[in-house]
Amino acid sequence: MPPEKNTFNFKPKLVIAAFVCLVAFSILLARLWFLQVVRGPEYRNLAENNRLQTLLVPAPRGRIFDRNGELLVGNRPSFSIELTAEDSPNPQESVRALAELLNLDPEPLLRRAGGSVRRRRFEPRMLLRGVGRDEVARVMAHRHRLPGIHVAASPARDYIFGDMAAHVLGYIREITEAQLADERCRGYRRGDLIGQFGLEQEWEEFLKGKRGVQRVIVNALGTRSGEYSYEPEQPGYDVMVTLDAAVQRAADDVLRQRAGAIVAMDPNTGEVLAMSSSPRF
């Protein structure tokens, strides 16, 4: 008797297998499309932020001159100490080591370092502002013990004649929480300096300038290896006022040991040549 033929049919199983492969391949393609097209810009931005560190460069404020071109308010170099948490394996230990090195209470520094305010990756937090050269030298000499701690140089306000015309010129100070919530202070960040009184406040929009942006390339450990781009800062506009430094100085000297106020004006034009008030801040 001839052997019986095998009548088993593979075709349905092949069709099912092909269908399963087609579905799986379609899911992979859909996922690839979703990651590349729909979420592509987001992931590209994350990758760039991991590779690039953005640094904000403060702009010098505009200067203030008297009617004769004599400088009343200028800028001078100033140093601050900042913490970049991503550059330290243990940011709190770095802050404590800094406090010990400078003989400071670590708690205020730890509060500034661990603030609840959201920040961009690699954005430094201000720990100390206006530090002296001795402190700068000490930090630089022990920087191997202070990962994530670095010294930043920035322009600071220089009132050439001390408290002369203090009520007129005013002063600058770190922006407050109330000012940050004010719509008129849009674009400012915590730690920024802003005019708080007198001409510094009145002409803030012209004096403040525009900060620069520097983007540097970092590796996986946060070490900087090069510069990617740089947008230079733009200094603020200079302002010339009608005050006469010599007349203002004379008015201030008259009120040095007494309380009162003096205003000197040009009777022909109404321009204020001096405006003094005592006691001064």
Short mmCIF file of C-alpha atoms in Angstrom, two decimals:
data_model
loop_
_atom_site.label_atom_id
_atom_site.label_comp_id
_atom_site.label_asym_id
_atom_site.label_seq_id
_atom_site.Cartn_x
_atom_site.Cartn_y
_atom_site.Cartn_z
CA MET A 1 0.00 0.00 0.00
CA PRO A 2 1.49 3.43 -0.88
CA PRO A 3 2.32 5.69 2.10
CA GLU A 4 -0.35 8.18 3.12
CA LYS A 5 0.43 11.79 2.12
CA ASN A 6 0.80 14.45 4.84
CA THR A 7 -2.10 16.78 4.33
CA PHE A 8 -1.11 19.30 7.11
CA ASN A 9 -1.63 22.87 5.78
CA PHE A 10 0.97 25.53 6.90
CA LYS A 11 -0.70 28.38 5.07
CA PRO A 12 -3.02 29.62 7.89
CA LYS A 13 -0.14 29.69 10.38
CA LEU A 14 2.07 31.57 7.94
CA VAL A 15 -0.70 34.12 7.42
CA ILE A 16 -1.11 34.57 11.17
CA ALA A 17 2.65 34.90 11.71
CA ALA A 18 2.91 37.43 8.90
CA PHE A 19 -0.01 39.37 10.36
CA VAL A 20 1.59 39.42 13.84
CA CYS A 21 4.91 40.60 12.36
CA LEU A 22 3.10 43.31 10.39
CA VAL A 23 1.28 44.55 13.49
CA ALA A 24 4.48 44.54 15.57
CA PHE A 25 6.37 46.37 12.81
CA SER A 26 3.54 48.91 12.51
CA ILE A 27 3.66 49.55 16.29
CA LEU A 28 7.42 50.09 16.09
CA LEU A 29 7.01 52.50 13.19
CA ALA A 30 4.25 54.39 15.01
CA ARG A 31 6.40 54.65 18.14
CA LEU A 32 9.37 55.81 16.09
CA TRP A 33 7.19 58.44 14.39
CA PHE A 34 5.86 59.60 17.78
CA LEU A 35 9.36 59.95 19.26
CA GLN A 36 10.92 61.58 16.20
CA VAL A 37 8.11 63.86 15.05
CA VAL A 38 5.70 64.50 17.92
CA ARG A 39 8.19 64.50 20.84
CA GLY A 40 11.29 65.20 18.76
CA PRO A 41 11.67 68.92 19.60
CA GLU A 42 11.22 68.21 23.32
CA TYR A 43 13.85 65.44 23.42
CA ARG A 44 16.19 67.48 21.25
CA ASN A 45 15.90 70.36 23.70
CA LEU A 46 16.60 68.04 26.65
CA ALA A 47 19.68 66.67 24.92
CA GLU A 48 20.95 70.18 24.18
CA ASN A 49 20.38 71.26 27.78
CA ASN A 50 22.36 68.29 29.03
CA ARG A 51 25.23 69.19 26.72
CA LEU A 52 25.09 72.99 26.96
CA GLN A 53 25.32 75.20 30.01
CA THR A 54 23.72 78.65 29.80
CA LEU A 55 25.36 81.47 31.75
CA LEU A 56 23.81 84.92 32.14
CA VAL A 57 26.30 87.80 31.96
CA PRO A 58 25.19 90.91 33.90
CA ALA A 59 25.27 94.18 32.00
CA PRO A 60 26.93 97.33 33.40
CA ARG A 61 24.38 99.94 34.40
CA GLY A 62 24.43 103.28 32.67
CA ARG A 63 26.43 106.04 34.34
CA ILE A 64 25.05 109.30 35.74
CA PHE A 65 26.81 112.63 34.99
CA ASP A 66 26.20 116.15 36.22
CA ARG A 67 25.50 119.08 33.88
CA ASN A 68 29.24 119.62 33.28
CA GLY A 69 29.99 115.99 32.43
CA GLU A 70 31.45 115.13 35.84
CA LEU A 71 30.82 111.51 36.80
CA LEU A 72 28.49 111.12 39.79
CA VAL A 73 27.66 107.42 39.60
CA GLY A 74 29.74 104.80 37.80
CA ASN A 75 30.57 101.11 38.01
CA ARG A 76 33.38 99.16 39.66
CA PRO A 77 34.40 95.48 39.60
CA SER A 78 32.68 93.31 42.19
CA PHE A 79 32.98 89.65 43.11
CA SER A 80 30.34 87.19 44.20
CA ILE A 81 30.41 83.52 45.19
CA GLU A 82 27.94 81.20 43.49
CA LEU A 83 26.99 77.52 43.56
CA THR A 84 26.30 75.41 40.48
CA ALA A 85 24.76 72.29 42.00
CA GLU A 86 25.32 70.12 38.91
CA ASP A 87 29.08 70.63 39.23
CA SER A 88 29.21 69.12 42.73
CA PRO A 89 28.60 65.50 43.83
CA ASN A 90 27.30 66.87 47.16
CA PRO A 91 26.27 70.56 46.96
CA GLN A 92 25.47 70.82 50.69
CA GLU A 93 28.93 69.58 51.65
CA SER A 94 30.46 72.14 49.28
CA VAL A 95 28.44 74.93 50.94
CA ARG A 96 29.45 73.77 54.43
CA ALA A 97 33.10 73.66 53.39
CA LEU A 98 32.77 77.21 52.03
CA ALA A 99 31.22 78.45 55.28
CA GLU A 100 34.00 76.82 57.31
CA LEU A 101 36.66 78.33 55.07
CA LEU A 102 35.22 81.86 55.42
CA ASN A 103 34.19 81.49 59.10
CA LEU A 104 30.51 81.98 58.32
CA ASP A 105 27.29 80.46 59.61
CA PRO A 106 26.41 77.74 57.05
CA GLU A 107 22.62 77.89 57.57
CA PRO A 108 21.92 81.08 55.57
CA LEU A 109 24.12 79.79 52.76
CA LEU A 110 22.36 76.41 52.76
CA ARG A 111 18.98 78.17 52.54
CA ARG A 112 20.14 80.16 49.53
CA ALA A 113 21.63 77.06 47.92
CA GLY A 114 18.50 74.96 48.42
CA GLY A 115 15.84 77.50 47.57
CA SER A 116 12.50 76.14 46.41
CA VAL A 117 12.44 78.36 43.33
CA ARG A 118 12.76 76.42 40.09
CA ARG A 119 15.86 77.11 38.03
CA ARG A 120 17.37 75.95 34.78
CA ARG A 121 19.96 73.20 34.74
CA PHE A 122 23.45 74.56 35.49
CA GLU A 123 21.98 77.91 36.56
CA PRO A 124 24.07 79.11 39.54
CA ARG A 125 22.61 80.26 42.83
CA MET A 126 24.00 83.35 44.51
CA LEU A 127 25.54 82.57 47.90
CA LEU A 128 27.54 85.73 48.71
CA ARG A 129 27.56 89.09 46.96
CA GLY A 130 30.22 91.80 47.14
CA VAL A 131 32.93 89.66 48.74
CA GLY A 132 36.38 91.12 49.33
CA ARG A 133 39.61 90.21 47.61
CA ASP A 134 40.86 88.26 50.64
CA GLU A 135 37.81 85.99 50.54
CA VAL A 136 38.17 85.57 46.78
CA ALA A 137 41.83 84.59 47.16
CA ARG A 138 40.94 82.09 49.90
CA VAL A 139 38.22 80.45 47.80
CA MET A 140 40.44 80.26 44.72
CA ALA A 141 43.29 78.71 46.76
CA HIS A 142 40.98 75.97 48.11
CA ARG A 143 38.75 75.42 45.07
CA HIS A 144 39.76 71.72 44.96
CA ARG A 145 37.79 71.34 48.21
CA LEU A 146 34.80 73.28 46.86
CA PRO A 147 33.32 71.51 43.82
CA GLY A 148 30.46 73.52 42.35
CA ILE A 149 31.59 76.73 44.09
CA HIS A 150 32.98 79.44 41.86
CA VAL A 151 33.77 83.14 41.93
CA ALA A 152 31.95 85.41 39.48
CA ALA A 153 32.94 88.94 38.55
CA SER A 154 30.27 91.52 37.80
CA PRO A 155 29.96 95.32 37.74
CA ALA A 156 28.75 96.99 40.95
CA ARG A 157 27.50 100.52 41.52
CA ASP A 158 30.10 103.14 42.51
CA TYR A 159 28.81 106.39 44.01
CA ILE A 160 31.84 108.55 43.37
CA PHE A 161 31.19 111.16 46.09
CA GLY A 162 29.79 108.82 48.73
CA ASP A 163 26.47 110.05 50.10
CA MET A 164 26.44 113.30 48.12
CA ALA A 165 22.97 113.89 46.64
CA ALA A 166 21.92 110.56 48.10
CA HIS A 167 18.18 111.38 48.04
CA VAL A 168 18.39 112.48 44.42
CA LEU A 169 20.58 109.71 42.99
CA GLY A 170 18.99 106.94 45.07
CA TYR A 171 20.41 103.43 45.24
CA ILE A 172 20.05 99.91 43.83
CA ARG A 173 19.31 96.73 45.76
CA GLU A 174 18.39 93.10 45.12
CA ILE A 175 14.90 92.79 43.72
CA THR A 176 12.22 91.90 46.27
CA GLU A 177 9.51 89.22 46.10
CA ALA A 178 6.86 91.93 45.80
CA GLN A 179 8.67 93.49 42.83
CA LEU A 180 9.06 90.10 41.15
CA ALA A 181 5.29 89.69 41.30
CA ASP A 182 4.78 93.14 39.77
CA GLU A 183 3.98 93.12 36.05
CA ARG A 184 6.28 96.13 35.57
CA CYS A 185 9.28 94.01 36.61
CA ARG A 186 8.79 91.34 33.97
CA GLY A 187 12.11 89.92 32.79
CA TYR A 188 13.87 90.26 36.15
CA ARG A 189 15.09 87.22 38.06
CA ARG A 190 15.82 86.52 41.71
CA GLY A 191 19.18 87.98 42.61
CA ASP A 192 18.97 90.81 40.06
CA LEU A 193 19.74 94.34 41.21
CA ILE A 194 17.18 97.05 40.54
CA GLY A 195 16.84 100.77 41.25
CA GLN A 196 14.96 101.27 44.51
CA PHE A 197 14.96 105.05 45.01
CA GLY A 198 15.68 108.36 43.32
CA LEU A 199 17.08 108.54 39.79
CA GLU A 200 18.20 104.91 40.00
CA GLN A 201 14.54 103.91 40.26
CA GLU A 202 13.07 106.61 38.02
CA TRP A 203 15.41 105.83 35.10
CA GLU A 204 15.71 102.09 35.71
CA GLU A 205 14.43 101.22 32.23
CA PHE A 206 17.30 103.15 30.61
CA LEU A 207 20.04 102.46 33.15
CA LYS A 208 19.69 98.69 33.53
CA GLY A 209 21.09 97.54 30.15
CA LYS A 210 20.57 94.05 28.73
CA ARG A 211 22.26 90.95 30.11
CA GLY A 212 24.42 88.78 27.87
CA VAL A 213 24.03 85.03 27.32
CA GLN A 214 26.97 82.64 27.13
CA ARG A 215 26.44 78.98 26.27
CA VAL A 216 29.32 76.62 27.03
CA ILE A 217 29.75 72.94 26.20
CA VAL A 218 29.96 70.55 29.15
CA ASN A 219 30.63 66.83 29.37
CA ALA A 220 28.69 64.21 31.35
CA LEU A 221 30.49 65.27 34.54
CA GLY A 222 29.60 68.93 34.07
CA THR A 223 33.14 69.95 33.15
CA ARG A 224 33.23 72.77 30.62
CA SER A 225 35.10 71.91 27.45
CA GLY A 226 34.41 74.86 25.15
CA GLU A 227 32.16 77.75 24.18
CA TYR A 228 29.12 77.16 21.97
CA SER A 229 27.78 80.69 21.54
CA TYR A 230 27.97 84.12 23.11
CA GLU A 231 25.57 87.06 22.99
CA PRO A 232 27.41 90.05 24.49
CA GLU A 233 25.78 92.15 27.17
CA GLN A 234 24.57 95.66 26.31
CA PRO A 235 25.44 98.40 28.84
CA GLY A 236 22.68 100.70 30.01
CA TYR A 237 22.29 104.23 28.69
CA ASP A 238 24.21 107.07 30.37
CA VAL A 239 22.13 109.85 31.92
CA MET A 240 23.09 113.51 32.28
CA VAL A 241 21.22 115.50 34.93
CA THR A 242 20.98 119.24 35.66
CA LEU A 243 22.77 118.95 39.00
CA ASP A 244 26.04 120.83 39.38
CA ALA A 245 28.45 118.72 41.44
CA ALA A 246 30.15 121.78 42.97
CA VAL A 247 26.86 123.40 44.01
CA GLN A 248 25.52 120.07 45.28
CA ARG A 249 28.65 119.51 47.35
CA ALA A 250 28.34 122.98 48.89
CA ALA A 251 24.67 122.36 49.78
CA ASP A 252 25.49 119.00 51.35
CA ASP A 253 28.33 120.53 53.37
CA VAL A 254 26.02 123.22 54.80
CA LEU A 255 23.64 120.52 56.07
CA ARG A 256 26.36 118.18 57.27
CA GLN A 257 25.71 118.74 60.99
CA ARG A 258 22.07 119.87 60.92
CA ALA A 259 18.65 118.78 59.71
CA GLY A 260 16.97 120.56 56.84
CA ALA A 261 16.67 120.80 53.06
CA ILE A 262 18.18 122.99 50.35
CA VAL A 263 17.12 123.37 46.72
CA ALA A 264 19.16 125.54 44.32
CA MET A 265 17.65 126.36 40.92
CA ASP A 266 18.62 128.37 37.86
CA PRO A 267 16.06 131.21 37.89
CA ASN A 268 16.23 131.56 34.10
CA THR A 269 15.47 127.94 33.20
CA GLY A 270 14.09 126.36 36.37
CA GLU A 271 16.78 123.66 36.23
CA VAL A 272 17.67 122.15 39.60
CA LEU A 273 21.36 122.69 40.34
CA ALA A 274 21.37 121.12 43.79
CA MET A 275 18.91 119.29 46.00
CA SER A 276 20.07 118.34 49.46
CA SER A 277 18.26 116.83 52.43
CA SER A 278 19.58 115.95 55.88
CA PRO A 279 19.76 113.52 57.56
CA ARG A 280 20.88 111.40 54.58
CA PHE A 281 20.86 107.65 54.21
#
